[in-house]
Amino acid sequence: MELNPALYLIPVNISNAPLRDTLPEGNLDILRHLHHIIVENVRTARRFLKRCDPGFDIRSVTFYELNRHTDLGEVSTYLEPLRRGEAIGVMSEAGCPAVADPGALPVSLAQREGFKVVPLVGPSSILMSLMASGFNGQGFCFNGYLPIEQKEREKKLRDLEILSKKNDMTQIFIETPYRNNRMIAAITSVLRGDTLLCVACDITDPENETILTMPVSKWKQAKYDYDKRPAIFLIYAPGRNIVTR
Amino acid sequence: MELNPALYLIPVNISNAPLRDTLPEGNLDILRHLHHIIVENVRTARRFLKRCDPGFDIRSVTFYELNRHTDLGEVSTYLEPLRRGEAIGVMSEAGCPAVADPGALPVSLAQREGFKVVPLVGPSSILMSLMASGFNGQGFCFNGYLPIEQKEREKKLRDLEILSKKNDMTQIFIETPYRNNRMIAAITSVLRGDTLLCVACDITDPENETILTMPVSKWKQAKYDYDKRPAIFLIYAPGRNIVTR
């Protein structure tokens, strides 16, 4: 198999689930034929490739590191193989590359020069949590991290609740894992009791995956401990069409 | 293998690509053990199962149809197997179920009764187009369909451009395939020349996939014909951090 000269966007597992449960087999065919891969961290990228295939010939791959230490002006040079007609891969640390991570920069540069960009299928906590939340609506927004400062965070949460109700949209955001419990406490202290909150944790993990939707009033009374687990938060302020609770 | 009593959300292919290229093998293990599946259309659901495995024992499956003809008050009865301790699947016509489709209702009901909901990995045109667009930013919004009436549509497009710039967010929307060209014409006539437009078409199709990002000013001069092809549209009005064009 000869790969087309394109930028392949290669998802990485987000839990310890067997790879065959969260990544299409076809992704491996492409990985095996790549000699240039843009990664966030070379060590973990190597580990992923070895996990995909213990016989993976890692010496045949040149890695290009792209993270917060990278001089962004250099990233354009990472595309040299593409300019010579060779395929390049982009991987992030976990999940789908180029969604709210530095991988978007080489994609943007490749698009600008007219190169083909090929996204592959893989696990996304944003999309999978949305599927499992049960939140219907005309659409959804992913907001990344909320402000850390308490007053600003509370204002942002209220704004998201209003936007959800007004536009009938699910509002999604994330938090650093050691602050998950505090985030839930902030949500239950600030938002309306009938607003729905979904907390999705350890997505795809066969043992620990927990995806729970309840009204804020129930979360207020619930016992939970989500600290140090990868989590994502979704709020939905019921409009006309939602199932009443 | 005995399945846990849970609601499994099962993605379906979105192109004629070999299934091994877009769906994890593990999804099939779960499908094979399901005796109850909520589907949008029984005929196409049967076809998908046969494509997954020509030897699939379709007679062992009870299908529950959920589409615009369904009495939504009946949907709660679809969860009876779950109440007896049996697993249920949810499939849509294409892509990931329960994202902007009727599948969200049984998920919402299952969450309400405290049942486990398990999302599986599969192709999503929203997420894959976002990956390949190269649009960075603090987040993104999926807006579903825009208004059809010309004046309202133009206003909505301008609003999305302003929101993208103000919040540094990618704005995503869809159109019925026979109006794709008109949508691009509306975008190029209404939005700023330096706003970026990505049109993603036939995602995952090995022959026809086209995912192209250009400034509106270039789209204006471009030749294109996207009519009758499944497409998704993304706009991003560059803020401070974007690569200049």
PDB file of N, CA and C in Angstrom, chain A residues 9 20-26 29 96-99 104-105 107-108 111-112 116-124 127-128 131-134 136 138-144 169 209 211-213 243-245, chain B residues 9 20-26 29 96-99 104-105 107-108 111-112 116-124 127-128 131-134 136 138-144 169 209 211-213 243-245:
ATOM      1  N   LEU A   9      -4.929  12.539  10.040  1.00  0.00           N
ATOM      2  CA  LEU A   9      -5.185  12.906  11.436  1.00  0.00           C
ATOM      3  C   LEU A   9      -5.583  11.647  12.183  1.00  0.00           C
ATOM      4  N   ARG A  20      -8.968  -2.471  19.827  1.00  0.00           N
ATOM      5  CA  ARG A  20      -9.973  -2.907  18.848  1.00  0.00           C
ATOM      6  C   ARG A  20     -11.381  -2.446  19.220  1.00  0.00           C
ATOM      7  N   ASP A  21     -11.574  -1.996  20.456  1.00  0.00           N
ATOM      8  CA  ASP A  21     -12.893  -1.498  20.858  1.00  0.00           C
ATOM      9  C   ASP A  21     -13.091  -0.010  20.567  1.00  0.00           C
ATOM     10  N   THR A  22     -11.998   0.722  20.315  1.00  0.00           N
ATOM     11  CA  THR A  22     -12.173   2.174  20.143  1.00  0.00           C
ATOM     12  C   THR A  22     -11.499   2.741  18.890  1.00  0.00           C
ATOM     13  N   LEU A  23     -10.751   1.918  18.165  1.00  0.00           N
ATOM     14  CA  LEU A  23     -10.114   2.423  16.940  1.00  0.00           C
ATOM     15  C   LEU A  23     -10.368   1.459  15.781  1.00  0.00           C
ATOM     16  N   PRO A  24     -10.754   1.969  14.608  1.00  0.00           N
ATOM     17  CA  PRO A  24     -10.947   1.075  13.458  1.00  0.00           C
ATOM     18  C   PRO A  24      -9.627   0.417  13.066  1.00  0.00           C
ATOM     19  N   GLU A  25      -9.716  -0.829  12.658  1.00  0.00           N
ATOM     20  CA  GLU A  25      -8.529  -1.575  12.235  1.00  0.00           C
ATOM     21  C   GLU A  25      -7.797  -0.856  11.097  1.00  0.00           C
ATOM     22  N   GLY A  26      -8.564  -0.221  10.216  1.00  0.00           N
ATOM     23  CA  GLY A  26      -7.971   0.453   9.056  1.00  0.00           C
ATOM     24  C   GLY A  26      -6.982   1.543   9.436  1.00  0.00           C
ATOM     25  N   ASP A  29      -3.441   0.298   9.258  1.00  0.00           N
ATOM     26  CA  ASP A  29      -2.855   0.179   7.914  1.00  0.00           C
ATOM     27  C   ASP A  29      -2.162   1.480   7.531  1.00  0.00           C
ATOM     28  N   CYS A  96      -8.964  12.756  19.463  1.00  0.00           N
ATOM     29  CA  CYS A  96      -8.867  13.181  18.060  1.00  0.00           C
ATOM     30  C   CYS A  96      -7.989  14.408  17.933  1.00  0.00           C
ATOM     31  N   PRO A  97      -6.943  14.351  17.097  1.00  0.00           N
ATOM     32  CA  PRO A  97      -6.041  15.496  16.992  1.00  0.00           C
ATOM     33  C   PRO A  97      -6.710  16.684  16.308  1.00  0.00           C
ATOM     34  N   ALA A  98      -6.183  17.858  16.601  1.00  0.00           N
ATOM     35  CA  ALA A  98      -6.572  19.109  15.950  1.00  0.00           C
ATOM     36  C   ALA A  98      -7.937  19.619  16.407  1.00  0.00           C
ATOM     37  N   VAL A  99      -8.497  19.017  17.460  1.00  0.00           N
ATOM     38  CA  VAL A  99      -9.693  19.598  18.083  1.00  0.00           C
ATOM     39  C   VAL A  99      -9.224  20.187  19.409  1.00  0.00           C
ATOM     40  N   ALA A 104      -4.007  21.600  15.345  1.00  0.00           N
ATOM     41  CA  ALA A 104      -4.745  22.408  14.362  1.00  0.00           C
ATOM     42  C   ALA A 104      -3.815  23.255  13.497  1.00  0.00           C
ATOM     43  N   LEU A 105      -2.640  23.607  14.040  1.00  0.00           N
ATOM     44  CA  LEU A 105      -1.750  24.489  13.273  1.00  0.00           C
ATOM     45  C   LEU A 105      -1.221  23.823  11.999  1.00  0.00           C
ATOM     46  N   VAL A 107      -2.537  21.435  10.393  1.00  0.00           N
ATOM     47  CA  VAL A 107      -3.685  21.231   9.499  1.00  0.00           C
ATOM     48  C   VAL A 107      -3.984  22.528   8.746  1.00  0.00           C
ATOM     49  N   SER A 108      -3.984  23.630   9.504  1.00  0.00           N
ATOM     50  CA  SER A 108      -4.264  24.924   8.894  1.00  0.00           C
ATOM     51  C   SER A 108      -3.241  25.249   7.803  1.00  0.00           C
ATOM     52  N   GLN A 111      -3.873  22.988   4.744  1.00  0.00           N
ATOM     53  CA  GLN A 111      -5.030  23.484   3.984  1.00  0.00           C
ATOM     54  C   GLN A 111      -4.614  24.705   3.152  1.00  0.00           C
ATOM     55  N   ARG A 112      -3.811  25.568   3.765  1.00  0.00           N
ATOM     56  CA  ARG A 112      -3.408  26.799   3.093  1.00  0.00           C
ATOM     57  C   ARG A 112      -2.596  26.513   1.837  1.00  0.00           C
ATOM     58  N   LYS A 116      -4.074  17.665   0.722  1.00  0.00           N
ATOM     59  CA  LYS A 116      -5.214  16.881   1.187  1.00  0.00           C
ATOM     60  C   LYS A 116      -5.056  16.607   2.679  1.00  0.00           C
ATOM     61  N   VAL A 117      -6.144  16.733   3.416  1.00  0.00           N
ATOM     62  CA  VAL A 117      -6.160  16.422   4.849  1.00  0.00           C
ATOM     63  C   VAL A 117      -7.187  15.317   5.075  1.00  0.00           C
ATOM     64  N   VAL A 118      -6.776  14.231   5.720  1.00  0.00           N
ATOM     65  CA  VAL A 118      -7.666  13.071   5.885  1.00  0.00           C
ATOM     66  C   VAL A 118      -7.871  12.758   7.369  1.00  0.00           C
ATOM     67  N   PRO A 119      -9.060  13.047   7.910  1.00  0.00           N
ATOM     68  CA  PRO A 119      -9.325  12.729   9.322  1.00  0.00           C
ATOM     69  C   PRO A 119      -9.726  11.266   9.469  1.00  0.00           C
ATOM     70  N   LEU A 120      -9.171  10.586  10.461  1.00  0.00           N
ATOM     71  CA  LEU A 120      -9.566   9.198  10.718  1.00  0.00           C
ATOM     72  C   LEU A 120     -10.522   9.144  11.914  1.00  0.00           C
ATOM     73  N   VAL A 121     -11.193   8.004  12.044  1.00  0.00           N
ATOM     74  CA  VAL A 121     -12.205   7.837  13.107  1.00  0.00           C
ATOM     75  C   VAL A 121     -11.537   7.424  14.418  1.00  0.00           C
ATOM     76  N   GLY A 122     -12.027   7.959  15.524  1.00  0.00           N
ATOM     77  CA  GLY A 122     -11.525   7.545  16.829  1.00  0.00           C
ATOM     78  C   GLY A 122     -12.351   8.144  17.939  1.00  0.00           C
ATOM     79  N   PRO A 123     -11.966   7.842  19.188  1.00  0.00           N
ATOM     80  CA  PRO A 123     -12.786   8.290  20.317  1.00  0.00           C
ATOM     81  C   PRO A 123     -12.640   9.787  20.579  1.00  0.00           C
ATOM     82  N   SER A 124     -13.762  10.443  20.838  1.00  0.00           N
ATOM     83  CA  SER A 124     -13.779  11.855  21.210  1.00  0.00           C
ATOM     84  C   SER A 124     -14.664  12.002  22.432  1.00  0.00           C
ATOM     85  N   LEU A 127     -17.788  14.281  21.712  1.00  0.00           N
ATOM     86  CA  LEU A 127     -18.900  13.700  20.968  1.00  0.00           C
ATOM     87  C   LEU A 127     -19.549  12.546  21.722  1.00  0.00           C
ATOM     88  N   MET A 128     -18.746  11.703  22.355  1.00  0.00           N
ATOM     89  CA  MET A 128     -19.310  10.528  23.031  1.00  0.00           C
ATOM     90  C   MET A 128     -20.118  10.933  24.273  1.00  0.00           C
ATOM     91  N   MET A 131     -23.461  12.220  22.951  1.00  0.00           N
ATOM     92  CA  MET A 131     -24.343  11.110  22.583  1.00  0.00           C
ATOM     93  C   MET A 131     -25.039  10.533  23.816  1.00  0.00           C
ATOM     94  N   ALA A 132     -24.240  10.307  24.870  1.00  0.00           N
ATOM     95  CA  ALA A 132     -24.744   9.582  26.042  1.00  0.00           C
ATOM     96  C   ALA A 132     -25.475  10.473  27.041  1.00  0.00           C
ATOM     97  N   SER A 133     -25.407  11.787  26.855  1.00  0.00           N
ATOM     98  CA  SER A 133     -26.064  12.697  27.802  1.00  0.00           C
ATOM     99  C   SER A 133     -27.582  12.643  27.683  1.00  0.00           C
ATOM    100  N   GLY A 134     -28.078  12.340  26.471  1.00  0.00           N
ATOM    101  CA  GLY A 134     -29.518  12.394  26.229  1.00  0.00           C
ATOM    102  C   GLY A 134     -30.009  13.805  25.954  1.00  0.00           C
ATOM    103  N   ASN A 136     -31.018  16.614  23.852  1.00  0.00           N
ATOM    104  CA  ASN A 136     -31.430  16.897  22.493  1.00  0.00           C
ATOM    105  C   ASN A 136     -31.178  18.374  22.254  1.00  0.00           C
ATOM    106  N   GLN A 138     -31.114  21.876  19.302  1.00  0.00           N
ATOM    107  CA  GLN A 138     -30.782  22.285  17.936  1.00  0.00           C
ATOM    108  C   GLN A 138     -29.290  22.202  17.679  1.00  0.00           C
ATOM    109  N   GLY A 139     -28.507  21.980  18.728  1.00  0.00           N
ATOM    110  CA  GLY A 139     -27.083  21.941  18.512  1.00  0.00           C
ATOM    111  C   GLY A 139     -26.343  21.964  19.824  1.00  0.00           C
ATOM    112  N   PHE A 140     -25.055  22.206  19.743  1.00  0.00           N
ATOM    113  CA  PHE A 140     -24.242  22.196  20.953  1.00  0.00           C
ATOM    114  C   PHE A 140     -23.014  23.065  20.751  1.00  0.00           C
ATOM    115  N   CYS A 141     -22.445  23.522  21.872  1.00  0.00           N
ATOM    116  CA  CYS A 141     -21.201  24.291  21.845  1.00  0.00           C
ATOM    117  C   CYS A 141     -20.188  23.654  22.774  1.00  0.00           C
ATOM    118  N   PHE A 142     -18.949  23.554  22.303  1.00  0.00           N
ATOM    119  CA  PHE A 142     -17.851  23.149  23.168  1.00  0.00           C
ATOM    120  C   PHE A 142     -17.061  24.392  23.541  1.00  0.00           C
ATOM    121  N   ASN A 143     -16.948  24.637  24.863  1.00  0.00           N
ATOM    122  CA  ASN A 143     -16.378  25.893  25.355  1.00  0.00           C
ATOM    123  C   ASN A 143     -14.973  25.767  25.952  1.00  0.00           C
ATOM    124  N   GLY A 144     -14.369  24.607  25.864  1.00  0.00           N
ATOM    125  CA  GLY A 144     -13.033  24.437  26.449  1.00  0.00           C
ATOM    126  C   GLY A 144     -13.070  24.583  27.963  1.00  0.00           C
ATOM    127  N   MET A 169     -29.516  24.812  23.060  1.00  0.00           N
ATOM    128  CA  MET A 169     -28.228  24.178  22.753  1.00  0.00           C
ATOM    129  C   MET A 169     -27.580  23.607  24.015  1.00  0.00           C
ATOM    130  N   GLU A 209     -16.058   3.731  33.259  1.00  0.00           N
ATOM    131  CA  GLU A 209     -16.857   4.734  32.557  1.00  0.00           C
ATOM    132  C   GLU A 209     -18.141   5.040  33.329  1.00  0.00           C
ATOM    133  N   ILE A 211     -21.313   7.899  33.015  1.00  0.00           N
ATOM    134  CA  ILE A 211     -21.912   9.036  32.294  1.00  0.00           C
ATOM    135  C   ILE A 211     -23.298   9.227  32.864  1.00  0.00           C
ATOM    136  N   LEU A 212     -23.449  10.300  33.640  1.00  0.00           N
ATOM    137  CA  LEU A 212     -24.647  10.440  34.456  1.00  0.00           C
ATOM    138  C   LEU A 212     -25.300  11.791  34.214  1.00  0.00           C
ATOM    139  N   THR A 213     -26.587  11.763  33.857  1.00  0.00           N
ATOM    140  CA  THR A 213     -27.357  12.997  33.674  1.00  0.00           C
ATOM    141  C   THR A 213     -28.408  13.095  34.771  1.00  0.00           C
ATOM    142  N   VAL A 243     -38.040  16.139  27.604  1.00  0.00           N
ATOM    143  CA  VAL A 243     -38.774  15.289  28.531  1.00  0.00           C
ATOM    144  C   VAL A 243     -38.791  15.996  29.890  1.00  0.00           C
ATOM    145  N   THR A 244     -39.944  16.094  30.533  1.00  0.00           N
ATOM    146  CA  THR A 244     -39.957  16.733  31.852  1.00  0.00           C
ATOM    147  C   THR A 244     -39.432  15.748  32.889  1.00  0.00           C
ATOM    148  N   ARG A 245     -38.890  16.273  33.925  1.00  0.00           N
ATOM    149  CA  ARG A 245     -38.301  15.399  34.961  1.00  0.00           C
ATOM    150  C   ARG A 245     -39.019  15.563  36.272  1.00  0.00           C
TER     151      ARG A 245
ATOM    152  N   LEU B   9     -25.061   2.881  22.259  1.00  0.00           N
ATOM    153  CA  LEU B   9     -25.252   3.823  21.157  1.00  0.00           C
ATOM    154  C   LEU B   9     -24.286   3.452  20.035  1.00  0.00           C
ATOM    155  N   ARG B  20     -14.228  -1.730   8.163  1.00  0.00           N
ATOM    156  CA  ARG B  20     -13.040  -1.824   9.017  1.00  0.00           C
ATOM    157  C   ARG B  20     -12.246  -0.515   9.063  1.00  0.00           C
ATOM    158  N   ASP B  21     -12.506   0.392   8.107  1.00  0.00           N
ATOM    159  CA  ASP B  21     -11.808   1.680   8.100  1.00  0.00           C
ATOM    160  C   ASP B  21     -12.500   2.733   8.955  1.00  0.00           C
ATOM    161  N   THR B  22     -13.766   2.524   9.311  1.00  0.00           N
ATOM    162  CA  THR B  22     -14.471   3.589  10.036  1.00  0.00           C
ATOM    163  C   THR B  22     -15.173   3.133  11.313  1.00  0.00           C
ATOM    164  N   LEU B  23     -15.184   1.825  11.578  1.00  0.00           N
ATOM    165  CA  LEU B  23     -15.826   1.350  12.812  1.00  0.00           C
ATOM    166  C   LEU B  23     -14.902   0.372  13.539  1.00  0.00           C
ATOM    167  N   PRO B  24     -14.746   0.523  14.861  1.00  0.00           N
ATOM    168  CA  PRO B  24     -13.918  -0.434  15.607  1.00  0.00           C
ATOM    169  C   PRO B  24     -14.528  -1.834  15.547  1.00  0.00           C
ATOM    170  N   GLU B  25     -13.655  -2.822  15.475  1.00  0.00           N
ATOM    171  CA  GLU B  25     -14.108  -4.214  15.411  1.00  0.00           C
ATOM    172  C   GLU B  25     -14.975  -4.563  16.623  1.00  0.00           C
ATOM    173  N   GLY B  26     -14.627  -3.994  17.786  1.00  0.00           N
ATOM    174  CA  GLY B  26     -15.359  -4.297  19.010  1.00  0.00           C
ATOM    175  C   GLY B  26     -16.842  -3.956  18.949  1.00  0.00           C
ATOM    176  N   ASP B  29     -18.893  -7.005  18.175  1.00  0.00           N
ATOM    177  CA  ASP B  29     -19.114  -7.942  19.289  1.00  0.00           C
ATOM    178  C   ASP B  29     -20.385  -7.570  20.036  1.00  0.00           C
ATOM    179  N   CYS B  96     -23.199   8.982  14.223  1.00  0.00           N
ATOM    180  CA  CYS B  96     -23.343   8.700  15.651  1.00  0.00           C
ATOM    181  C   CYS B  96     -24.759   9.011  16.119  1.00  0.00           C
ATOM    182  N   PRO B  97     -25.443   8.019  16.735  1.00  0.00           N
ATOM    183  CA  PRO B  97     -26.824   8.260  17.148  1.00  0.00           C
ATOM    184  C   PRO B  97     -26.904   9.245  18.307  1.00  0.00           C
ATOM    185  N   ALA B  98     -28.070   9.879  18.410  1.00  0.00           N
ATOM    186  CA  ALA B  98     -28.405  10.765  19.530  1.00  0.00           C
ATOM    187  C   ALA B  98     -27.678  12.108  19.477  1.00  0.00           C
ATOM    188  N   VAL B  99     -27.013  12.399  18.367  1.00  0.00           N
ATOM    189  CA  VAL B  99     -26.491  13.746  18.163  1.00  0.00           C
ATOM    190  C   VAL B  99     -27.386  14.386  17.109  1.00  0.00           C
ATOM    191  N   ALA B 104     -31.853  10.781  20.704  1.00  0.00           N
ATOM    192  CA  ALA B 104     -31.611  11.425  21.999  1.00  0.00           C
ATOM    193  C   ALA B 104     -32.752  11.160  22.982  1.00  0.00           C
ATOM    194  N   LEU B 105     -33.958  10.914  22.476  1.00  0.00           N
ATOM    195  CA  LEU B 105     -35.092  10.721  23.392  1.00  0.00           C
ATOM    196  C   LEU B 105     -34.955   9.446  24.239  1.00  0.00           C
ATOM    197  N   VAL B 107     -32.288   7.926  24.989  1.00  0.00           N
ATOM    198  CA  VAL B 107     -31.134   8.131  25.873  1.00  0.00           C
ATOM    199  C   VAL B 107     -31.559   8.949  27.088  1.00  0.00           C
ATOM    200  N   SER B 108     -32.304  10.012  26.815  1.00  0.00           N
ATOM    201  CA  SER B 108     -32.773  10.876  27.904  1.00  0.00           C
ATOM    202  C   SER B 108     -33.640  10.087  28.891  1.00  0.00           C
ATOM    203  N   GLN B 111     -31.396   7.701  30.927  1.00  0.00           N
ATOM    204  CA  GLN B 111     -30.672   8.447  31.956  1.00  0.00           C
ATOM    205  C   GLN B 111     -31.603   8.757  33.128  1.00  0.00           C
ATOM    206  N   ARG B 112     -32.835   9.138  32.795  1.00  0.00           N
ATOM    207  CA  ARG B 112     -33.807   9.512  33.823  1.00  0.00           C
ATOM    208  C   ARG B 112     -34.104   8.355  34.766  1.00  0.00           C
ATOM    209  N   LYS B 116     -27.556   2.511  32.638  1.00  0.00           N
ATOM    210  CA  LYS B 116     -26.248   2.804  32.066  1.00  0.00           C
ATOM    211  C   LYS B 116     -26.406   3.074  30.568  1.00  0.00           C
ATOM    212  N   VAL B 117     -25.703   4.105  30.080  1.00  0.00           N
ATOM    213  CA  VAL B 117     -25.700   4.419  28.648  1.00  0.00           C
ATOM    214  C   VAL B 117     -24.252   4.332  28.157  1.00  0.00           C
ATOM    215  N   VAL B 118     -24.013   3.561  27.103  1.00  0.00           N
ATOM    216  CA  VAL B 118     -22.646   3.318  26.630  1.00  0.00           C
ATOM    217  C   VAL B 118     -22.500   3.772  25.172  1.00  0.00           C
ATOM    218  N   PRO B 119     -21.789   4.894  24.949  1.00  0.00           N
ATOM    219  CA  PRO B 119     -21.572   5.349  23.573  1.00  0.00           C
ATOM    220  C   PRO B 119     -20.410   4.606  22.933  1.00  0.00           C
ATOM    221  N   LEU B 120     -20.574   4.151  21.687  1.00  0.00           N
ATOM    222  CA  LEU B 120     -19.471   3.501  20.977  1.00  0.00           C
ATOM    223  C   LEU B 120     -18.838   4.482  19.983  1.00  0.00           C
ATOM    224  N   VAL B 121     -17.634   4.123  19.533  1.00  0.00           N
ATOM    225  CA  VAL B 121     -16.885   5.000  18.629  1.00  0.00           C
ATOM    226  C   VAL B 121     -17.336   4.798  17.183  1.00  0.00           C
ATOM    227  N   GLY B 122     -17.417   5.890  16.439  1.00  0.00           N
ATOM    228  CA  GLY B 122     -17.741   5.795  15.016  1.00  0.00           C
ATOM    229  C   GLY B 122     -17.587   7.127  14.327  1.00  0.00           C
ATOM    230  N   PRO B 123     -17.872   7.161  13.026  1.00  0.00           N
ATOM    231  CA  PRO B 123     -17.632   8.397  12.266  1.00  0.00           C
ATOM    232  C   PRO B 123     -18.668   9.468  12.569  1.00  0.00           C
ATOM    233  N   SER B 124     -18.199  10.693  12.718  1.00  0.00           N
ATOM    234  CA  SER B 124     -19.077  11.850  12.907  1.00  0.00           C
ATOM    235  C   SER B 124     -18.615  12.944  11.957  1.00  0.00           C
ATOM    236  N   LEU B 127     -17.381  16.153  13.902  1.00  0.00           N
ATOM    237  CA  LEU B 127     -16.063  16.112  14.508  1.00  0.00           C
ATOM    238  C   LEU B 127     -14.953  15.959  13.463  1.00  0.00           C
ATOM    239  N   MET B 128     -15.181  15.117  12.464  1.00  0.00           N
ATOM    240  CA  MET B 128     -14.122  14.871  11.478  1.00  0.00           C
ATOM    241  C   MET B 128     -13.887  16.099  10.602  1.00  0.00           C
ATOM    242  N   MET B 131     -11.819  18.496  12.733  1.00  0.00           N
ATOM    243  CA  MET B 131     -10.414  18.089  12.754  1.00  0.00           C
ATOM    244  C   MET B 131      -9.690  18.563  11.493  1.00  0.00           C
ATOM    245  N   ALA B 132     -10.315  18.331  10.336  1.00  0.00           N
ATOM    246  CA  ALA B 132      -9.636  18.556   9.055  1.00  0.00           C
ATOM    247  C   ALA B 132      -9.707  19.992   8.574  1.00  0.00           C
ATOM    248  N   SER B 133     -10.519  20.809   9.238  1.00  0.00           N
ATOM    249  CA  SER B 133     -10.663  22.209   8.798  1.00  0.00           C
ATOM    250  C   SER B 133      -9.410  23.021   9.083  1.00  0.00           C
ATOM    251  N   GLY B 134      -8.694  22.639  10.148  1.00  0.00           N
ATOM    252  CA  GLY B 134      -7.541  23.434  10.577  1.00  0.00           C
ATOM    253  C   GLY B 134      -7.942  24.630  11.419  1.00  0.00           C
ATOM    254  N   ASN B 136      -8.519  26.459  14.535  1.00  0.00           N
ATOM    255  CA  ASN B 136      -8.189  26.407  15.936  1.00  0.00           C
ATOM    256  C   ASN B 136      -9.213  27.250  16.683  1.00  0.00           C
ATOM    257  N   GLN B 138     -10.987  28.554  20.715  1.00  0.00           N
ATOM    258  CA  GLN B 138     -11.315  28.126  22.075  1.00  0.00           C
ATOM    259  C   GLN B 138     -12.419  27.096  22.097  1.00  0.00           C
ATOM    260  N   GLY B 139     -13.044  26.864  20.959  1.00  0.00           N
ATOM    261  CA  GLY B 139     -14.124  25.893  20.952  1.00  0.00           C
ATOM    262  C   GLY B 139     -14.890  25.965  19.660  1.00  0.00           C
ATOM    263  N   PHE B 140     -16.054  25.346  19.654  1.00  0.00           N
ATOM    264  CA  PHE B 140     -16.855  25.323  18.424  1.00  0.00           C
ATOM    265  C   PHE B 140     -18.324  25.130  18.776  1.00  0.00           C
ATOM    266  N   CYS B 141     -19.179  25.540  17.844  1.00  0.00           N
ATOM    267  CA  CYS B 141     -20.626  25.339  17.993  1.00  0.00           C
ATOM    268  C   CYS B 141     -21.164  24.623  16.769  1.00  0.00           C
ATOM    269  N   PHE B 142     -22.022  23.643  17.004  1.00  0.00           N
ATOM    270  CA  PHE B 142     -22.769  23.028  15.903  1.00  0.00           C
ATOM    271  C   PHE B 142     -24.188  23.598  15.927  1.00  0.00           C
ATOM    272  N   ASN B 143     -24.596  24.197  14.800  1.00  0.00           N
ATOM    273  CA  ASN B 143     -25.852  24.945  14.750  1.00  0.00           C
ATOM    274  C   ASN B 143     -26.969  24.244  13.975  1.00  0.00           C
ATOM    275  N   GLY B 144     -26.757  23.011  13.520  1.00  0.00           N
ATOM    276  CA  GLY B 144     -27.793  22.319  12.744  1.00  0.00           C
ATOM    277  C   GLY B 144     -28.051  23.020  11.416  1.00  0.00           C
ATOM    278  N   MET B 169     -14.497  31.098  18.154  1.00  0.00           N
ATOM    279  CA  MET B 169     -15.096  29.765  18.028  1.00  0.00           C
ATOM    280  C   MET B 169     -15.436  29.461  16.566  1.00  0.00           C
ATOM    281  N   GLU B 209     -14.014  11.941  -0.879  1.00  0.00           N
ATOM    282  CA  GLU B 209     -13.871  12.871   0.236  1.00  0.00           C
ATOM    283  C   GLU B 209     -13.140  14.149  -0.195  1.00  0.00           C
ATOM    284  N   ILE B 211     -12.274  17.941   1.591  1.00  0.00           N
ATOM    285  CA  ILE B 211     -12.377  18.832   2.750  1.00  0.00           C
ATOM    286  C   ILE B 211     -11.468  20.016   2.474  1.00  0.00           C
ATOM    287  N   LEU B 212     -12.075  21.160   2.190  1.00  0.00           N
ATOM    288  CA  LEU B 212     -11.319  22.277   1.647  1.00  0.00           C
ATOM    289  C   LEU B 212     -11.575  23.535   2.459  1.00  0.00           C
ATOM    290  N   THR B 213     -10.483  24.132   2.954  1.00  0.00           N
ATOM    291  CA  THR B 213     -10.575  25.403   3.680  1.00  0.00           C
ATOM    292  C   THR B 213      -9.945  26.511   2.851  1.00  0.00           C
ATOM    293  N   VAL B 243      -3.178  31.634  11.934  1.00  0.00           N
ATOM    294  CA  VAL B 243      -2.216  31.839  10.869  1.00  0.00           C
ATOM    295  C   VAL B 243      -2.787  32.869   9.898  1.00  0.00           C
ATOM    296  N   THR B 244      -2.012  33.874   9.550  1.00  0.00           N
ATOM    297  CA  THR B 244      -2.534  34.869   8.591  1.00  0.00           C
ATOM    298  C   THR B 244      -2.483  34.291   7.188  1.00  0.00           C
ATOM    299  N   ARG B 245      -3.340  34.738   6.356  1.00  0.00           N
ATOM    300  CA  ARG B 245      -3.436  34.204   4.993  1.00  0.00           C
ATOM    301  C   ARG B 245      -3.145  35.304   3.977  1.00  0.00           C
TER     302      ARG B 245
END
